[in-house]
N, CA, C and O atoms as a Tinker XYZ file with bonds, in Angstrom:
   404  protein
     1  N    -10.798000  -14.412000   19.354000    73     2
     2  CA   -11.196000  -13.750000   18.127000    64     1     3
     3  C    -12.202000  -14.587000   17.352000    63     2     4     5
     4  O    -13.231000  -14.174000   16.817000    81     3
     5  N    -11.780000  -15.715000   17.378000    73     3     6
     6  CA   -12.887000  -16.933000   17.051000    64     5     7
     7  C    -14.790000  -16.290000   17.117000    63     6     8     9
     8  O    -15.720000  -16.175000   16.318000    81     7
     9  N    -14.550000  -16.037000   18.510000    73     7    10
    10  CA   -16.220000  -15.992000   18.853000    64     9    11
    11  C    -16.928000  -14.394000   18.613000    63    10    12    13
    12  O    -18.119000  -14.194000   18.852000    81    11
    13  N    -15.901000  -13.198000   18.056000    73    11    14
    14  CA   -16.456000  -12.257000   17.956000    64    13    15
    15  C    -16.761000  -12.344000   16.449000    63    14    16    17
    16  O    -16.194000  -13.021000   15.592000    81    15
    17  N    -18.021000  -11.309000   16.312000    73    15    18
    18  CA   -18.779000  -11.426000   15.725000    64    17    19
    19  C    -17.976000  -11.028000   13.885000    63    18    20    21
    20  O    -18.287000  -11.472000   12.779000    81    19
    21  N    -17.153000  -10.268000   14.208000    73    19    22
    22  CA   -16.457000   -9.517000   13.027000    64    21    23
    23  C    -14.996000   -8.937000   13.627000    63    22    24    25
    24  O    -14.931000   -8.492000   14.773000    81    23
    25  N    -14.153000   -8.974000   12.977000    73    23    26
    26  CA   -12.517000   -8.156000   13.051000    64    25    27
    27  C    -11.953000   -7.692000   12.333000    63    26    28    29
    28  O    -11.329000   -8.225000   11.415000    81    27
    29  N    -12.086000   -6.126000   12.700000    73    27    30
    30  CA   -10.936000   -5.567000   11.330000    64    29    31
    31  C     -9.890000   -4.870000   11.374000    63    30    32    33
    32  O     -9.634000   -3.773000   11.871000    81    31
    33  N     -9.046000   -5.948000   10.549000    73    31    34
    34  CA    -7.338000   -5.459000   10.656000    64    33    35
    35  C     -7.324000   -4.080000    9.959000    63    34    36    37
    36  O     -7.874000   -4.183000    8.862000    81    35
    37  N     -6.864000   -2.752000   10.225000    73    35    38
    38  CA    -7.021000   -1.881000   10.029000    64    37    39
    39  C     -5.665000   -1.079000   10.024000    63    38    40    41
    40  O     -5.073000   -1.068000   11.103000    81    39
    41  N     -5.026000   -0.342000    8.870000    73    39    42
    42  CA    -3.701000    0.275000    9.142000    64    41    43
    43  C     -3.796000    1.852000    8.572000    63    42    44    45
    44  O     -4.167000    2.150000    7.437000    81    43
    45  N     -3.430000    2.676000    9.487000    73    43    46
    46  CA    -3.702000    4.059000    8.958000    64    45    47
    47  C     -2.430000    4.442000    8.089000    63    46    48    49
    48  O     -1.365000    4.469000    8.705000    81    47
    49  N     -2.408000    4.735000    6.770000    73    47    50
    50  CA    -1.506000    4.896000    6.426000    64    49    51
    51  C     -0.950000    6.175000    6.115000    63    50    52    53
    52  O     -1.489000    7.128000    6.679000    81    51
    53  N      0.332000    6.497000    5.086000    73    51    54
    54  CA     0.358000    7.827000    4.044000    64    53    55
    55  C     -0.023000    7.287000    2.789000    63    54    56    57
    56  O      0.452000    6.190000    2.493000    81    55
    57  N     -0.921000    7.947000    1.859000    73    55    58
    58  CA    -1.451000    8.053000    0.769000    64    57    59
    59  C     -0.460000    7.578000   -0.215000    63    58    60    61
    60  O     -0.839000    7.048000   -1.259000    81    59
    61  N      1.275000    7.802000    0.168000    73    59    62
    62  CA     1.992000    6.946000   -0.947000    64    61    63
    63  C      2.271000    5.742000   -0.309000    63    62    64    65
    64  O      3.383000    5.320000   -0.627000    81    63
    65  N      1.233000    4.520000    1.043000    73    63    66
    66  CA     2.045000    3.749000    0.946000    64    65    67
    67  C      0.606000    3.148000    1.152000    63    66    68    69
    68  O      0.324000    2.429000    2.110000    81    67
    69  N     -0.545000    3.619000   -0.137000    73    67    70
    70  CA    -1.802000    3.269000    0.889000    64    69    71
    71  C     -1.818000    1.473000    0.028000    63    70    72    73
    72  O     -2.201000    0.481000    0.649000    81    71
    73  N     -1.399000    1.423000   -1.224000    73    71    74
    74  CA    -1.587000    0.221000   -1.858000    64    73    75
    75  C     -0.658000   -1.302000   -1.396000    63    74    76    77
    76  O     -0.936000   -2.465000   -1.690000    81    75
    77  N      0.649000   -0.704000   -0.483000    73    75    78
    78  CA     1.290000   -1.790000    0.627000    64    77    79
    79  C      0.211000   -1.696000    1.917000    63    78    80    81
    80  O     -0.325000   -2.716000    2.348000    81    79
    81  N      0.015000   -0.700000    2.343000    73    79    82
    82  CA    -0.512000   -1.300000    3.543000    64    81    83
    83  C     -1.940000   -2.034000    3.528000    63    82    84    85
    84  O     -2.561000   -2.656000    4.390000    81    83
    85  N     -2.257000   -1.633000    1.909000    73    83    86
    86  CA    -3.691000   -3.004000    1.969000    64    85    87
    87  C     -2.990000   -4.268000    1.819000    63    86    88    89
    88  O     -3.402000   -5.089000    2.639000    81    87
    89  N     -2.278000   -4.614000    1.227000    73    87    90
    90  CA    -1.596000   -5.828000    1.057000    64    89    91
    91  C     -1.279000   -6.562000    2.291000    63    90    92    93
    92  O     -1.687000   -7.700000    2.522000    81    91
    93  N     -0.527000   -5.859000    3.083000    73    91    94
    94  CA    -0.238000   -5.979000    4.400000    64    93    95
    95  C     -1.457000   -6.682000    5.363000    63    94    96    97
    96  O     -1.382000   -7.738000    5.992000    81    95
    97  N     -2.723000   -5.642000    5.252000    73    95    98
    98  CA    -3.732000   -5.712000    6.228000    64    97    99
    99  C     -4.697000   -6.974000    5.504000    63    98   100   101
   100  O     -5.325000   -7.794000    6.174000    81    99
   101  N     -4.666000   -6.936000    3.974000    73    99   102
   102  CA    -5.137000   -7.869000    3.742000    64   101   103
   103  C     -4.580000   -9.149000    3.905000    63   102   104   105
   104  O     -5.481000   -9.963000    4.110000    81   103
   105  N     -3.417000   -9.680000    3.897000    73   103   106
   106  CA    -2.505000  -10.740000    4.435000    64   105   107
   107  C     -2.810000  -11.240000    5.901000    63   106   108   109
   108  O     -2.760000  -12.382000    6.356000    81   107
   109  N     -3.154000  -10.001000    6.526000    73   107   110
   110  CA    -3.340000  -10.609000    8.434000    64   109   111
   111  C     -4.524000  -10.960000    8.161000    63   110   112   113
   112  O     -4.647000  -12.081000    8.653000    81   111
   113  N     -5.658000  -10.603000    7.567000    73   111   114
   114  CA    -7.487000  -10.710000    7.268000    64   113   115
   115  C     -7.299000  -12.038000    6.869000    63   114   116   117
   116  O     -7.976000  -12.966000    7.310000    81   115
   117  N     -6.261000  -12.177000    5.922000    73   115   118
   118  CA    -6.571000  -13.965000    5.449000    64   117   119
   119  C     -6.039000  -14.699000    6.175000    63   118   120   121
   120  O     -6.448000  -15.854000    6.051000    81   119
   121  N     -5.206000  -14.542000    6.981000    73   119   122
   122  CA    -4.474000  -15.295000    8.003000    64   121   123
   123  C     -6.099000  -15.948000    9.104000    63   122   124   125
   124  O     -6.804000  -16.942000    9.274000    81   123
   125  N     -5.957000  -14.842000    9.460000    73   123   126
   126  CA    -6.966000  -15.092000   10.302000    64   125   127
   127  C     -8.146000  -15.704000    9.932000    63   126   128   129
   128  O     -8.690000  -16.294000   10.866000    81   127
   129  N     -8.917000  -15.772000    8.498000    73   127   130
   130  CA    -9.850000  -16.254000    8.302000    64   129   131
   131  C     -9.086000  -17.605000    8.061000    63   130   132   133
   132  O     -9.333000  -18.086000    9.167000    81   131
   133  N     -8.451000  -18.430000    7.528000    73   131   134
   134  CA    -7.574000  -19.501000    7.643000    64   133   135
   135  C     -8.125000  -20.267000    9.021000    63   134   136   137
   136  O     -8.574000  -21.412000    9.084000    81   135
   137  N     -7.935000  -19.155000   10.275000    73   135   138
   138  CA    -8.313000  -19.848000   11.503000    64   137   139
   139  C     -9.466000  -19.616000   12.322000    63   138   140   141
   140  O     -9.533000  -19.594000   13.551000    81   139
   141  N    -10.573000  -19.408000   11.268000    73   139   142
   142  CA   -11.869000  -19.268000   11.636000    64   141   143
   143  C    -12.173000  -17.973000   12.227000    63   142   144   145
   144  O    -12.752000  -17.961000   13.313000    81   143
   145  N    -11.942000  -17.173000   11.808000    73   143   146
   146  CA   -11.870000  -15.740000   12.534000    64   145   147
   147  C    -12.726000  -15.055000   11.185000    63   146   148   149
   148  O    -12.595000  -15.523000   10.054000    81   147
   149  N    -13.525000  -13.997000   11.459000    73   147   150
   150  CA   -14.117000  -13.666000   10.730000    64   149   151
   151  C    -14.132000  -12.073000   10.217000    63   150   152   153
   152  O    -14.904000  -11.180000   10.566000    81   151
   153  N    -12.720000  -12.005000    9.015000    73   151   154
   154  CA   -12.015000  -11.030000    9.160000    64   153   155
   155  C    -12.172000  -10.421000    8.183000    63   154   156   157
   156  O    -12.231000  -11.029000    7.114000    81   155
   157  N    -12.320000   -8.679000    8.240000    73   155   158
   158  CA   -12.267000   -7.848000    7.204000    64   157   159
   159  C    -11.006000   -6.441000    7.335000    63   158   160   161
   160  O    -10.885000   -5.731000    8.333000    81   159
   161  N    -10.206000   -6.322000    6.091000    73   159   162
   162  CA    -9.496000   -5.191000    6.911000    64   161   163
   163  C     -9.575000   -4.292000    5.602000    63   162   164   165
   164  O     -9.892000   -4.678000    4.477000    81   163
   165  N     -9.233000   -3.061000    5.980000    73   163   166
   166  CA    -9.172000   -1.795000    4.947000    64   165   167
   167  C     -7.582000   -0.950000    5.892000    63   166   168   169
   168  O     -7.161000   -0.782000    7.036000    81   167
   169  N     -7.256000   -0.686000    4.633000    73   167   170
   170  CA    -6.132000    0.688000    4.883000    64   169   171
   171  C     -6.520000    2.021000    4.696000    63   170   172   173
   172  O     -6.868000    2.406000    3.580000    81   171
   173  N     -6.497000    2.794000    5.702000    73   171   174
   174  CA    -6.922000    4.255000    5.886000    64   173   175
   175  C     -5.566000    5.095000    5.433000    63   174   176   177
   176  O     -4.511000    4.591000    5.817000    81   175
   177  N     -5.483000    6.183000    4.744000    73   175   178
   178  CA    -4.837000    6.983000    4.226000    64   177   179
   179  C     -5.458000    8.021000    5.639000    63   178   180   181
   180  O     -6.608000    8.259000    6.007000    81   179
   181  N     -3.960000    8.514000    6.235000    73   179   182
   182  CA    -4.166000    9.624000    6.892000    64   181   183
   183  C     -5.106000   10.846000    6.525000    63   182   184   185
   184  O     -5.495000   11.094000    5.384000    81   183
   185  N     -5.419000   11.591000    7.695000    73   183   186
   186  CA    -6.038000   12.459000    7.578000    64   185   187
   187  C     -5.366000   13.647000    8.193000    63   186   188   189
   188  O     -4.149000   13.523000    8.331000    81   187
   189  N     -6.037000   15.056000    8.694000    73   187   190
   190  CA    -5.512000   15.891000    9.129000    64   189   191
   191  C     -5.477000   15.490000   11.336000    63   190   192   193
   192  O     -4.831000   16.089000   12.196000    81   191
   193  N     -6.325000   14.450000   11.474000    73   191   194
   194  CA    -6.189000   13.983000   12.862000    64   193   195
   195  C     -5.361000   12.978000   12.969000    63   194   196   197
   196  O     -5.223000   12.235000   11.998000    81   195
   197  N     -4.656000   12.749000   14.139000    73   195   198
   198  CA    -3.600000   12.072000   14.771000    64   197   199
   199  C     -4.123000   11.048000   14.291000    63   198   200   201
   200  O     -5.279000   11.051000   13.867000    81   199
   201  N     -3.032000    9.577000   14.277000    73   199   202
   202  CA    -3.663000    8.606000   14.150000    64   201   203
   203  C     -4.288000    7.652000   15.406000    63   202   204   205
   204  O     -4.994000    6.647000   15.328000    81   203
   205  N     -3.897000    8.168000   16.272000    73   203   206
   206  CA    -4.896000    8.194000   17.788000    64   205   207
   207  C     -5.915000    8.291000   17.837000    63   206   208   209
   208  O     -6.698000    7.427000   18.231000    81   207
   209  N     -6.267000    9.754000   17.314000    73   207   210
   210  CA    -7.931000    9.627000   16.863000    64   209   211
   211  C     -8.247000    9.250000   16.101000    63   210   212   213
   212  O     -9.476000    9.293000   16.049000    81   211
   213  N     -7.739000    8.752000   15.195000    73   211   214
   214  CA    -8.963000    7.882000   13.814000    64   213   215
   215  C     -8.654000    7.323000   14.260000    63   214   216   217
   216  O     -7.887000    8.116000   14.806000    81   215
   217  N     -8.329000    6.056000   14.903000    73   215   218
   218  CA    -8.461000    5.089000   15.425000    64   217   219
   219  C     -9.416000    5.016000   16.563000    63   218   220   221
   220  O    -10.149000    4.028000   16.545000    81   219
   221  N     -9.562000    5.838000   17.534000    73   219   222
   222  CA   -10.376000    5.885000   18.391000    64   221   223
   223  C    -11.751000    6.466000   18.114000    63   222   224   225
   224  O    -12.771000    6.303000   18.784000    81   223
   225  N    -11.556000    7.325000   16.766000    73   223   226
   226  CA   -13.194000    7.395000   16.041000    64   225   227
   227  C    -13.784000    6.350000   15.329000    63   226   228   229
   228  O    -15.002000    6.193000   15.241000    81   227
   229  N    -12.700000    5.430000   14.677000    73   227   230
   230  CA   -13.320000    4.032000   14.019000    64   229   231
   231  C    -13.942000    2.665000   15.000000    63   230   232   233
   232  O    -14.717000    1.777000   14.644000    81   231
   233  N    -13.327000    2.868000   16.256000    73   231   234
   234  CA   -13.867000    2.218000   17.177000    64   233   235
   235  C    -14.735000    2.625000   18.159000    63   234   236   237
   236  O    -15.049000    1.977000   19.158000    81   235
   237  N    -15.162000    3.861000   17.803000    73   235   238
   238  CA   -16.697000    4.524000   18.489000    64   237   239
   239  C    -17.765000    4.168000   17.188000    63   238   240   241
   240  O    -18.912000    3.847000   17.499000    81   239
   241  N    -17.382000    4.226000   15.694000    73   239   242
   242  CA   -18.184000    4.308000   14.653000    64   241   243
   243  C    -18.740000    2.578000   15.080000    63   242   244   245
   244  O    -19.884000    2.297000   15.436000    81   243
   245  N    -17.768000    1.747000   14.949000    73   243   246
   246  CA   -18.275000    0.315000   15.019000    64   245   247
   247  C    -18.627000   -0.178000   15.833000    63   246   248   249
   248  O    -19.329000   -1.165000   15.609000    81   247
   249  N    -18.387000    0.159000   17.070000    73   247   250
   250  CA   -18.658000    0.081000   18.496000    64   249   251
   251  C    -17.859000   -1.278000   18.702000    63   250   252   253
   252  O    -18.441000   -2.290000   19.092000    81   251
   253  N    -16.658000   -1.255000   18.454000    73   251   254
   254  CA   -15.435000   -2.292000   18.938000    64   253   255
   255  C    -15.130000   -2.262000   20.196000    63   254   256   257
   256  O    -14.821000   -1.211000   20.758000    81   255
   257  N    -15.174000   -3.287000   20.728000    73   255   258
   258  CA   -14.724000   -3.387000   22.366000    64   257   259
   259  C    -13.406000   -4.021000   22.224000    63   258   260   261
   260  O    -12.920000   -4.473000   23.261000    81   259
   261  N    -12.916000   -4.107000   21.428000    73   259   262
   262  CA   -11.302000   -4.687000   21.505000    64   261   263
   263  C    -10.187000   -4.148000   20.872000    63   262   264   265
   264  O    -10.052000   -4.335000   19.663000    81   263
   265  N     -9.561000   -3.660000   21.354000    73   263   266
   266  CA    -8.408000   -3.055000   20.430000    64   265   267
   267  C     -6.909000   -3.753000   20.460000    63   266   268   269
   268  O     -6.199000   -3.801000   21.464000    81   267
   269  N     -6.554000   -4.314000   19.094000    73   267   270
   270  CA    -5.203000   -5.257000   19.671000    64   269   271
   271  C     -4.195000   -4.115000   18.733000    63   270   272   273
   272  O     -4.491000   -3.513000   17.700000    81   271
   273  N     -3.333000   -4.099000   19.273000    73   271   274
   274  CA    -2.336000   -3.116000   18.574000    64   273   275
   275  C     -0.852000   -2.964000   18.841000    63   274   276   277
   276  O     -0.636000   -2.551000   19.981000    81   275
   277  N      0.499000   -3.237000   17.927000    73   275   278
   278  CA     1.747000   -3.182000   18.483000    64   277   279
   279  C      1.674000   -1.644000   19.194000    63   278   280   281
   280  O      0.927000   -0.741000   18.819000    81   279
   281  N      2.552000   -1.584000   20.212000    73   279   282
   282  CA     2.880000   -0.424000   21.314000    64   281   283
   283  C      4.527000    0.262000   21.072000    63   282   284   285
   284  O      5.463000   -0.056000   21.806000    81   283
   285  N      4.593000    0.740000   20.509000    73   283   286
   286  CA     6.058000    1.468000   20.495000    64   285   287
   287  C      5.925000    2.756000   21.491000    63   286   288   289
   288  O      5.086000    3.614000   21.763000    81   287
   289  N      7.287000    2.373000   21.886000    73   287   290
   290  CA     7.836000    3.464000   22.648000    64   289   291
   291  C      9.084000    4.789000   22.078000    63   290   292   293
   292  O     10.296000    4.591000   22.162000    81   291
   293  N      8.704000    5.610000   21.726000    73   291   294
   294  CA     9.436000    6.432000   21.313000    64   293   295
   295  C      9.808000    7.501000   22.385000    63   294   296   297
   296  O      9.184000    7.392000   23.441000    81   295
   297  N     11.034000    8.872000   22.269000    73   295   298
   298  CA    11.420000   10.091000   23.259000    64   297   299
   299  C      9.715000   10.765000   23.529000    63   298   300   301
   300  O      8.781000   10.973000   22.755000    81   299
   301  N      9.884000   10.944000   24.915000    73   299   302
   302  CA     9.138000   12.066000   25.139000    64   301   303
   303  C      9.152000   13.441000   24.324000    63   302   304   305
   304  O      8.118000   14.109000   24.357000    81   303
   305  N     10.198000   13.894000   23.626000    73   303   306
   306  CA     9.938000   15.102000   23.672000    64   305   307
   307  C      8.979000   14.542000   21.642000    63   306   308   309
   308  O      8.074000   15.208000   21.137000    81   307
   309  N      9.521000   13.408000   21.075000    73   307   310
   310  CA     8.795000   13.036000   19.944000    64   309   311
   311  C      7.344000   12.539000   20.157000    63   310   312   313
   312  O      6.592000   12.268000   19.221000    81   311
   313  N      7.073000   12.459000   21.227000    73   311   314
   314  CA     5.757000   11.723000   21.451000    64   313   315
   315  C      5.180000   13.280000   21.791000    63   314   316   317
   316  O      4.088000   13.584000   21.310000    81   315
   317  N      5.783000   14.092000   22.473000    73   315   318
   318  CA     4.844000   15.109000   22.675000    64   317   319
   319  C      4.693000   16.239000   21.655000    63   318   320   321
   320  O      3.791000   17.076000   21.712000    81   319
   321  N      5.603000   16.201000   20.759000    73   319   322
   322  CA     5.640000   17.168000   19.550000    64   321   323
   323  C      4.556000   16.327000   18.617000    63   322   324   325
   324  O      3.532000   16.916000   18.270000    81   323
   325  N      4.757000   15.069000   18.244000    73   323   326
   326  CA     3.597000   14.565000   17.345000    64   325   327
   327  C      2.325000   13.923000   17.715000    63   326   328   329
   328  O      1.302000   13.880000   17.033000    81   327
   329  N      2.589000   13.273000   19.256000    73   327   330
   330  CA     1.707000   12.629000   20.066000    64   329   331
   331  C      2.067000   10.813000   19.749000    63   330   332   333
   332  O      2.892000   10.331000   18.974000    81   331
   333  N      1.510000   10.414000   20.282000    73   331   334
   334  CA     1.573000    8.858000   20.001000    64   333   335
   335  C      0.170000    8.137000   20.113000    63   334   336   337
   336  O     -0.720000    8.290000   20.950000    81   335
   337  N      0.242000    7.359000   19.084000    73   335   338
   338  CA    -0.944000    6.315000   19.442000    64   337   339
   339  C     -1.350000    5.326000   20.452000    63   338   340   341
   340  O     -2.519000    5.036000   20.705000    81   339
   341  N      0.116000    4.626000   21.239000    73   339   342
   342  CA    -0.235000    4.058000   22.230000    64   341   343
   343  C     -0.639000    5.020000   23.545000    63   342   344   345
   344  O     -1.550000    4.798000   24.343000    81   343
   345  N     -0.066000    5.712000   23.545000    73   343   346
   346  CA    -0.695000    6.926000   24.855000    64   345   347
   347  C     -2.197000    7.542000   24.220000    63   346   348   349
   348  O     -3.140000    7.933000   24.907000    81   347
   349  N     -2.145000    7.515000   23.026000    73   347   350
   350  CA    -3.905000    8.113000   23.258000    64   349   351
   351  C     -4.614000    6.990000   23.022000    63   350   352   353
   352  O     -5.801000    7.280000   22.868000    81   351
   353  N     -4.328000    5.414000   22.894000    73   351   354
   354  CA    -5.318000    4.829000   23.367000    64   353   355
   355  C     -5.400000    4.249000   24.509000    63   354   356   357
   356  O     -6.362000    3.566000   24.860000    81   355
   357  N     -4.139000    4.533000   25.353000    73   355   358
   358  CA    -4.383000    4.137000   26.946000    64   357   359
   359  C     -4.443000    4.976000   27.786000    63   358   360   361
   360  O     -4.479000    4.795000   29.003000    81   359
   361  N     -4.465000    6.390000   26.967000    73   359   362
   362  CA    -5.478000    7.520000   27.670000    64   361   363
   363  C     -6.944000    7.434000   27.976000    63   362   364   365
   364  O     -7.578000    7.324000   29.025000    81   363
   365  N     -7.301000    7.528000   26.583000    73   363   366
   366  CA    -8.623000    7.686000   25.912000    64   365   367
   367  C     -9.771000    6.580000   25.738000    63   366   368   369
   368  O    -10.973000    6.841000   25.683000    81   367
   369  N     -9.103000    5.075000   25.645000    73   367   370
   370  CA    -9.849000    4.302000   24.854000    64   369   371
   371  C    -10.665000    4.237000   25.917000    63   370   372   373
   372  O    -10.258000    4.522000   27.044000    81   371
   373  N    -12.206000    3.761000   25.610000    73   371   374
   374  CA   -13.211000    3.242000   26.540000    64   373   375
   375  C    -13.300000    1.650000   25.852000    63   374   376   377
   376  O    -14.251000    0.955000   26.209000    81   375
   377  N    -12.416000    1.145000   24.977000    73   375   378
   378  CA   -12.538000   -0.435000   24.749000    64   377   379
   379  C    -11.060000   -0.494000   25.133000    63   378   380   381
   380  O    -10.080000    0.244000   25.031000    81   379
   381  N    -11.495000   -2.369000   25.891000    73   379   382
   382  CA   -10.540000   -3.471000   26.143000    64   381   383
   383  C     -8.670000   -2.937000   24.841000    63   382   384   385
   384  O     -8.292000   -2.844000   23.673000    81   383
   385  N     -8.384000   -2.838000   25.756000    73   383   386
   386  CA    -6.849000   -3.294000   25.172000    64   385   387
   387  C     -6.163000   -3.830000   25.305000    63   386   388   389
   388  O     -5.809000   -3.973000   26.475000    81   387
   389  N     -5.337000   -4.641000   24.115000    73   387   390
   390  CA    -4.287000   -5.417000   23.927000    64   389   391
   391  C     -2.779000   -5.104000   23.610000    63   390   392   393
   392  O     -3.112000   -4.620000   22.528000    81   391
   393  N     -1.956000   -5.014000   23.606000    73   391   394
   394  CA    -1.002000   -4.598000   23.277000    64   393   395
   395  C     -0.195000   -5.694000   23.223000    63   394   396   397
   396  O     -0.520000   -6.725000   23.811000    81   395
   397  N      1.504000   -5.553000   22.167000    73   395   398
   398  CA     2.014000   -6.323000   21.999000    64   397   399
   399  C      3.436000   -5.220000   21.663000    63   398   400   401
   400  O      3.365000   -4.122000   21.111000    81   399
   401  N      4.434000   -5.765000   22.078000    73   399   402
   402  CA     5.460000   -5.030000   21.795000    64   401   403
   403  C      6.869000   -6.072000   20.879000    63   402   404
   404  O      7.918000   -5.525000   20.537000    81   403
């Protein structure tokens, strides 16, 4: 993370939890700049698209080749009624992924 050019911690949220999850995202941004990493993050308030796709539209907008992201596993029949984010970015993504569970 050191040698890329820019990183941004990024959390899609709900609109009542948008002022924790800047706190949150801003906490990992300073972490990381601490260790020379050159970090910016913002909290996204959901939209009417999955959070699969805004995520996978914010990393076509910036042209991010890295995506690091915790992976939960939830029921099939909940992943297919709401969808999941780790399956649509290890469907979909055309950038490098990381995962962490």
């Amino acid at each position: 993370m050191k040698q890329a050019r820019e990183v941004q911690v990024v959390e899609i949220c709900a609109s009542a939890d948008a002022a924790a999850a800047a706190a949150r995202v801003a906490d990992v941004a300073a972490w990381l700049r601490r260790h020379g990493v050159v970090a910016e993050s913002e909290a996204k308030v959901r939209d009417e698209r999955p959070a699969g796709d805004r995520i996978l539209a914010l990393v076509e907008q910036t042209g991010a080749n890295l995506i690091v992201a915790g992976a939960w596993g939830h029921s099939r029949m909940r992943e297919w009624v709401l969808g999941g984010v780790t399956q649509a970015l290890l469907n979909r993504s055309q950038s490098w992924l990381l995962f962490s569970h």
